[in-house]
Coordinates of C-alpha atoms in Angstrom, one line a residue:
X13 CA 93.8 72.4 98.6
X14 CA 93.7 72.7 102.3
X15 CA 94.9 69.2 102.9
X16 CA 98.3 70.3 100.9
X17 CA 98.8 73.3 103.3
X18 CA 102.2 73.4 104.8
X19 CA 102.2 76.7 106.2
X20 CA 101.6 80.4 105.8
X21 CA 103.2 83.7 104.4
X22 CA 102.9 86.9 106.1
X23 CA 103.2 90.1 104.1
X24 CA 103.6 93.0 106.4
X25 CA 105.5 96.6 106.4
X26 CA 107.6 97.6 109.2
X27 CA 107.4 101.3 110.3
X28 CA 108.1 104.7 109.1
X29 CA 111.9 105.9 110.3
X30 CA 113.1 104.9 107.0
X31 CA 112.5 104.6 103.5
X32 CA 112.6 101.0 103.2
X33 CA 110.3 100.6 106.3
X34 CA 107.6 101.5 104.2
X35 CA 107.8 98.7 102.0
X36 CA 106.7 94.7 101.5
X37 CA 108.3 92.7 103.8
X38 CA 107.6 88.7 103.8
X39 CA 108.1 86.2 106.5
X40 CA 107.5 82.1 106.4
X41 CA 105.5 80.7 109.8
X42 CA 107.8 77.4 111.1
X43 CA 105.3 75.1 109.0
X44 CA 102.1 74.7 109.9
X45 CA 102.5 76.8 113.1
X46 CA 101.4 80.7 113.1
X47 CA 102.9 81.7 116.2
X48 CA 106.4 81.4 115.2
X49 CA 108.1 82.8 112.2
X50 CA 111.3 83.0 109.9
X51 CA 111.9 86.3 108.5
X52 CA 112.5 86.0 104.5
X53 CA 114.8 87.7 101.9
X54 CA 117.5 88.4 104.7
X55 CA 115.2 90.9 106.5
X56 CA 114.8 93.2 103.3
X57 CA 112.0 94.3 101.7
X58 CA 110.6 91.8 98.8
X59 CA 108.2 94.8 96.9
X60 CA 109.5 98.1 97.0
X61 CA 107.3 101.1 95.5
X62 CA 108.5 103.2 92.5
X63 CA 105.5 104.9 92.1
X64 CA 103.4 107.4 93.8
X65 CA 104.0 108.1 97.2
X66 CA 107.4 106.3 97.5
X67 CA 106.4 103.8 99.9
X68 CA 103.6 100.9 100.6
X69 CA 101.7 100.3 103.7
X70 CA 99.1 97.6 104.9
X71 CA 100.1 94.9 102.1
X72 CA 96.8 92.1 101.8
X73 CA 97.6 89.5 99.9
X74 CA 94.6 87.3 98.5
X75 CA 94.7 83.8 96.3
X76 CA 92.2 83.7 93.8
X77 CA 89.4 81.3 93.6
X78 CA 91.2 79.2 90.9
X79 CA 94.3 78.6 93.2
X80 CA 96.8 79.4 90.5
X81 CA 97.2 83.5 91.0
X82 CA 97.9 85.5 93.7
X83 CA 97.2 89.6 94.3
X84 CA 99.2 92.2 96.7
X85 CA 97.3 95.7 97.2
X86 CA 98.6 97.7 99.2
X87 CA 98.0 101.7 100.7
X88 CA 100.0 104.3 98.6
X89 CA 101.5 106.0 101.3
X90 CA 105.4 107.3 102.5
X91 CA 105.2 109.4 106.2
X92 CA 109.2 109.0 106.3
X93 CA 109.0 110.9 102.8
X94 CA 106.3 113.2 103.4
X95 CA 105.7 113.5 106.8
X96 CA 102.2 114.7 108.8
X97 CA 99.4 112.7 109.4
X98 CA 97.3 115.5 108.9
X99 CA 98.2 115.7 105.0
X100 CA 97.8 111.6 105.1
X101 CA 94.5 112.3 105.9
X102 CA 93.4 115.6 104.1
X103 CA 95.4 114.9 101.1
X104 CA 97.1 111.9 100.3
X105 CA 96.5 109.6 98.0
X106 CA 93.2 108.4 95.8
X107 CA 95.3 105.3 94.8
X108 CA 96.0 101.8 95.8
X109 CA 99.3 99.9 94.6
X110 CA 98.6 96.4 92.9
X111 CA 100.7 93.7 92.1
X112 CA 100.1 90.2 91.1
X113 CA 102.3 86.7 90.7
X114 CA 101.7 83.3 89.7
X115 CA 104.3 81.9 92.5
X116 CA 104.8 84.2 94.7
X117 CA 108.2 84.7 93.7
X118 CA 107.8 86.3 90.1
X119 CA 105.5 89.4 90.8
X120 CA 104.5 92.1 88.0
X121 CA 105.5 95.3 87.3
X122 CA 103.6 97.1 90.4
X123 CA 100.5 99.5 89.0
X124 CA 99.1 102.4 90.4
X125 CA 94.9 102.4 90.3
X126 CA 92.7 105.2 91.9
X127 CA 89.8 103.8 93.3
X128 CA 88.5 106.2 95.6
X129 CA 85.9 109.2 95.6
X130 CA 87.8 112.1 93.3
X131 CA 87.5 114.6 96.4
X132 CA 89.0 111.8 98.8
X133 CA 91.8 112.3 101.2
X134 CA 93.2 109.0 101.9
X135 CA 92.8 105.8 100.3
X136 CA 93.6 103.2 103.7
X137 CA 94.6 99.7 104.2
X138 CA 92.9 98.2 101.1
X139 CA 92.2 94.5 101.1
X140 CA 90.2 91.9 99.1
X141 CA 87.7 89.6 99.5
X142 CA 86.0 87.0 96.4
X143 CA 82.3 87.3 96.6
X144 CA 81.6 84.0 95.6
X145 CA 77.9 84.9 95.1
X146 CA 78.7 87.9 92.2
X147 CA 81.9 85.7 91.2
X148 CA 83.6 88.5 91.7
X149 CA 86.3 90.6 93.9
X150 CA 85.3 93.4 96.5
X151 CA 88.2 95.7 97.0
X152 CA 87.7 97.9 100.6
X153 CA 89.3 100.3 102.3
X154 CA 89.4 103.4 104.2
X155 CA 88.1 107.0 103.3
X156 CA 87.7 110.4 104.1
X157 CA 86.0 112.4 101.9
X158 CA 84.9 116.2 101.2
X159 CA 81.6 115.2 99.7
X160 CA 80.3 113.2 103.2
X161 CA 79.3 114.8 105.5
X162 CA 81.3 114.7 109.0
X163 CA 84.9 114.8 109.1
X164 CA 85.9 110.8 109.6
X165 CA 86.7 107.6 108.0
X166 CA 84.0 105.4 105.9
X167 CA 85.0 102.1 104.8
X168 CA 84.4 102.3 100.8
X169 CA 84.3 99.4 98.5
X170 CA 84.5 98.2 94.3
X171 CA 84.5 95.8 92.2
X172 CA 86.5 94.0 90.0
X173 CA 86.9 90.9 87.8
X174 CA 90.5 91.1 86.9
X175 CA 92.1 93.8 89.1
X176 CA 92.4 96.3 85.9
X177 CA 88.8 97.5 85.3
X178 CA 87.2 98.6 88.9
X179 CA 83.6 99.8 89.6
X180 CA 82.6 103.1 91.1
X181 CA 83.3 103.3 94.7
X182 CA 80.2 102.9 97.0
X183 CA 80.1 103.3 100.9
X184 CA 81.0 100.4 102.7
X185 CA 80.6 100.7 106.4
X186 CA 79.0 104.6 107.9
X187 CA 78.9 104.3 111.7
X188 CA 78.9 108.4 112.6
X189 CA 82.4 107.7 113.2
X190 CA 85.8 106.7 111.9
X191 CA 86.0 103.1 110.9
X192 CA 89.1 101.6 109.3
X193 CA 91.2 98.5 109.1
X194 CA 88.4 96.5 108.5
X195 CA 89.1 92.3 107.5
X196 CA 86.7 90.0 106.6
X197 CA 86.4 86.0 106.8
X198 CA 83.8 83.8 105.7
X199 CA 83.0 80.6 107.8
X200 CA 79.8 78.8 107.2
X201 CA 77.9 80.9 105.1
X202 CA 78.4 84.0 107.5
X203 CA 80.6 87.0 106.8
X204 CA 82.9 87.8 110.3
X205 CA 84.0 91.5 109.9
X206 CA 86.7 93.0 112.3
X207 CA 87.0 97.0 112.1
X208 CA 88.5 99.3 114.4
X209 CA 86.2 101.6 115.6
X210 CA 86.3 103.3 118.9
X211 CA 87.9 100.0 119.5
X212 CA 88.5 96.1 117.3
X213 CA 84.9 95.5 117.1
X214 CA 84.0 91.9 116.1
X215 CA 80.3 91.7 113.9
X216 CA 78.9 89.2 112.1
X217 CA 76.9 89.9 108.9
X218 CA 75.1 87.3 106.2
X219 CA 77.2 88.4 103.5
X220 CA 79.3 91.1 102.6
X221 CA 77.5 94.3 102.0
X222 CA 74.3 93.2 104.7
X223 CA 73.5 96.4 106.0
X224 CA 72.4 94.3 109.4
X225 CA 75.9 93.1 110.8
X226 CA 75.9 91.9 114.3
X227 CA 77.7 92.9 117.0
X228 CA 79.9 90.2 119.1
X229 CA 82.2 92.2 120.6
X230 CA 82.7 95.9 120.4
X231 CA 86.3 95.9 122.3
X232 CA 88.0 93.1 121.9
X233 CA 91.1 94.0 122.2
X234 CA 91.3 95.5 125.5
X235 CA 91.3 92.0 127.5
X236 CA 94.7 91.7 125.8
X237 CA 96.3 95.1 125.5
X238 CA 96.3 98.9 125.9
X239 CA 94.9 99.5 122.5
X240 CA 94.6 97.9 118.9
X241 CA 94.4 98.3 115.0
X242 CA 95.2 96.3 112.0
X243 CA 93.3 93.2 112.8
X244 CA 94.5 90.4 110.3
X245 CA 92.3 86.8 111.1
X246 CA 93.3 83.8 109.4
X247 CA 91.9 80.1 110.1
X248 CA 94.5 77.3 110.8
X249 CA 95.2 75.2 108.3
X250 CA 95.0 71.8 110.2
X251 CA 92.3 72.3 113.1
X252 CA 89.2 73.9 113.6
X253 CA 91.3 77.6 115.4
X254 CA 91.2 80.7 114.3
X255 CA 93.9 83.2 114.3
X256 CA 93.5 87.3 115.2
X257 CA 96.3 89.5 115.1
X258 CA 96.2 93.0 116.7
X259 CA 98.7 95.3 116.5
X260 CA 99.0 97.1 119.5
X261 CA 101.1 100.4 118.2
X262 CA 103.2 102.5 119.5
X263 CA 103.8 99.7 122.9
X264 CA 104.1 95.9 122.1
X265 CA 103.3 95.6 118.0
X266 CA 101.4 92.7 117.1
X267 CA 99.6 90.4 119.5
X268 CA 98.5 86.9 118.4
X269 CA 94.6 85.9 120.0
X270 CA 93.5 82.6 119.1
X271 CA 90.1 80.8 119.4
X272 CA 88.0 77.4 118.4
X273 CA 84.8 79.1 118.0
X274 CA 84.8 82.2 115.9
X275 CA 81.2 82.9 116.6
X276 CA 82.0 83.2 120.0
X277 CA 84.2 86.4 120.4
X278 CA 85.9 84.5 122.9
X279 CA 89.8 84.7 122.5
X280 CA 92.8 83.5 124.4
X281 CA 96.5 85.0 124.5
X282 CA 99.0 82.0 123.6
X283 CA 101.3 82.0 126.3
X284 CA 104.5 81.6 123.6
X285 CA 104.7 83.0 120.5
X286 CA 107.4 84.8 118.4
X287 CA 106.4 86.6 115.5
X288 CA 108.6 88.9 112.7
X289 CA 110.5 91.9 113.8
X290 CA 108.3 94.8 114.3
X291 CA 105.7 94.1 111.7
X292 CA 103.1 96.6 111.0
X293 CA 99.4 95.9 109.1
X294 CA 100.2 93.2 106.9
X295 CA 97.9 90.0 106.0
X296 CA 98.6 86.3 106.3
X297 CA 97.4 83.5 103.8
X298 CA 98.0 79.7 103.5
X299 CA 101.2 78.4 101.1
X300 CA 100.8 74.9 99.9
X301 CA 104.0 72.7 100.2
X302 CA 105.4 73.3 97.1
X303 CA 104.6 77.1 97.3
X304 CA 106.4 77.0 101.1
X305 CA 109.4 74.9 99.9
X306 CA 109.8 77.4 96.8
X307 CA 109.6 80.4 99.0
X308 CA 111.9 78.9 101.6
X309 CA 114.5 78.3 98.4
X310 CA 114.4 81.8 96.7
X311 CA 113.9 84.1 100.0
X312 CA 115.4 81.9 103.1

């Protein structure tokens, strides 16, 4: 399917001074390059939450392994609605929001699944990844919990098959401090995980629950910019380059690092790029040409 790729699609929310900015927002990369983009549906949002919290953050968007369905989860969370970071933290949501579509265009009616620990807090930036070894999907996201001990963020994880029937959550990532944001990529037979920790460290692990990851880098983002989160990596679709966003909040928004060896935690600042306005955590996947052209039609 690679060989059909004629660009990508980036889901992304934008903010929280409104309601709307808390919402699914797409935009179309100028084919086949990721550092310049053409905002879709007018500038609107595309998803818009009716349920739970009132607004969506941190939309991933996965493919399945099949090709032929796609999946949108996304943080149940409104600041603009109910605003405090504290109660974000100490009592928001257990929930994630979940859609899916054949096309990308046609999506189902949104649904509303609780998949973290019953005493949880927050339920973070949830994102998938298919475990080709269980043939099945790993949902993680970020945690904080009554029940652990130490008030900061785990990354948690389950399982699922079909996106309607989940497993119990288990701990994902404990570092003796708060951990979120994490994104994964697999690239010949290794697991590349990026996190924000203390800073957007880069490890490396065997596969995706090795307890043994491997450090890289453990700040990456500071040869770039004053400070990171939201990591999104994504491999190009026509040469051997890898693509890692960082969203530098609060000054700049995202910044676009690119390298040819991911092993490397080597990356390089384009020196032209020019990305959606202001988007926030979002995720970027590949669109085949028909997917691309169809998109372009019904959203351009």
């Amino acid at each position: 399917m690679a060989d059909n790729y004629a660009g990508y699609l980036f889901a992304y929310f934008k903010g929280n001074e409104t309601a709307d900015e808390e919402q699914v927002y797409f935009a179309l990369s100028k084919g086949n390059d990721p550092l310049h983009w053409l905002e879709l549906n007018g500038g609107r949002p595309v998803l818009t939450s009716r349920l739970g919290e009132g607004g969506v953050r941190d939309p991933y968007l996965a493919r399945s392994p099949q090709g032929d369905r796609f999946y949108l989860v996304a943080t149940d969370l409104s600041i603009y609605r109910n605003p405090g970071w504290n109660r974000a933290v100490t009592s928001g949501s257990k929930s994630i929001m979940v859609w899916n579509s054949y096309d990308l265009i046609h999506w189902s009616d949104q649904r509303m699944v609780e998949v973290a620990p019953s005493d949880a807090g927050c339920t973070w930036a949830p994102e998938i990844f298919y475990d080709a070894r269980h043939q099945h999907f790993k949902v993680f996201w970020a945690s904080m919990a009554d029940s652990f001990p130490g008030r900061y963020h785990r990354m948690m994880y389950v399982t699922t098959k079909d996106f309607v029937q989940f497993s119990k959550p288990k701990v994902y990532m404990d570092y003796g401090y708060s951990v979120l944001d994490a994104t994964v990529i697999e690239h010949h037979g290794h697991i590349y995980r990026f996190t924000k920790g203390k800073n957007i460290i880069q490890e490396v692990g065997q596969y995706f629950e090795h307890e043994s990851y491997t450090m890289i880098h453990h700040q990456v983002e500071l040869d770039f910019m004053v400070r990171g989160e939201g990591p999104i990596i994504f491999k190009s679709n026509v040469e051997e380059k890898w693509y890692l966003f960082i969203d530098e909040f609060g000054f700049r928004g995202y910044i676009p690092l690119v390298t040819s060896d991911l092993s490397s935690g080597t990356w390089q600042m384009p020196a032209h790029y020019t990305l959606p306005d202001r988007p926030r955590h979002g995720s970027v996947i590949p669109v085949t040409a028909l997917e691309y052209e169809r998109l372009l039609q019904v959203y351009g």
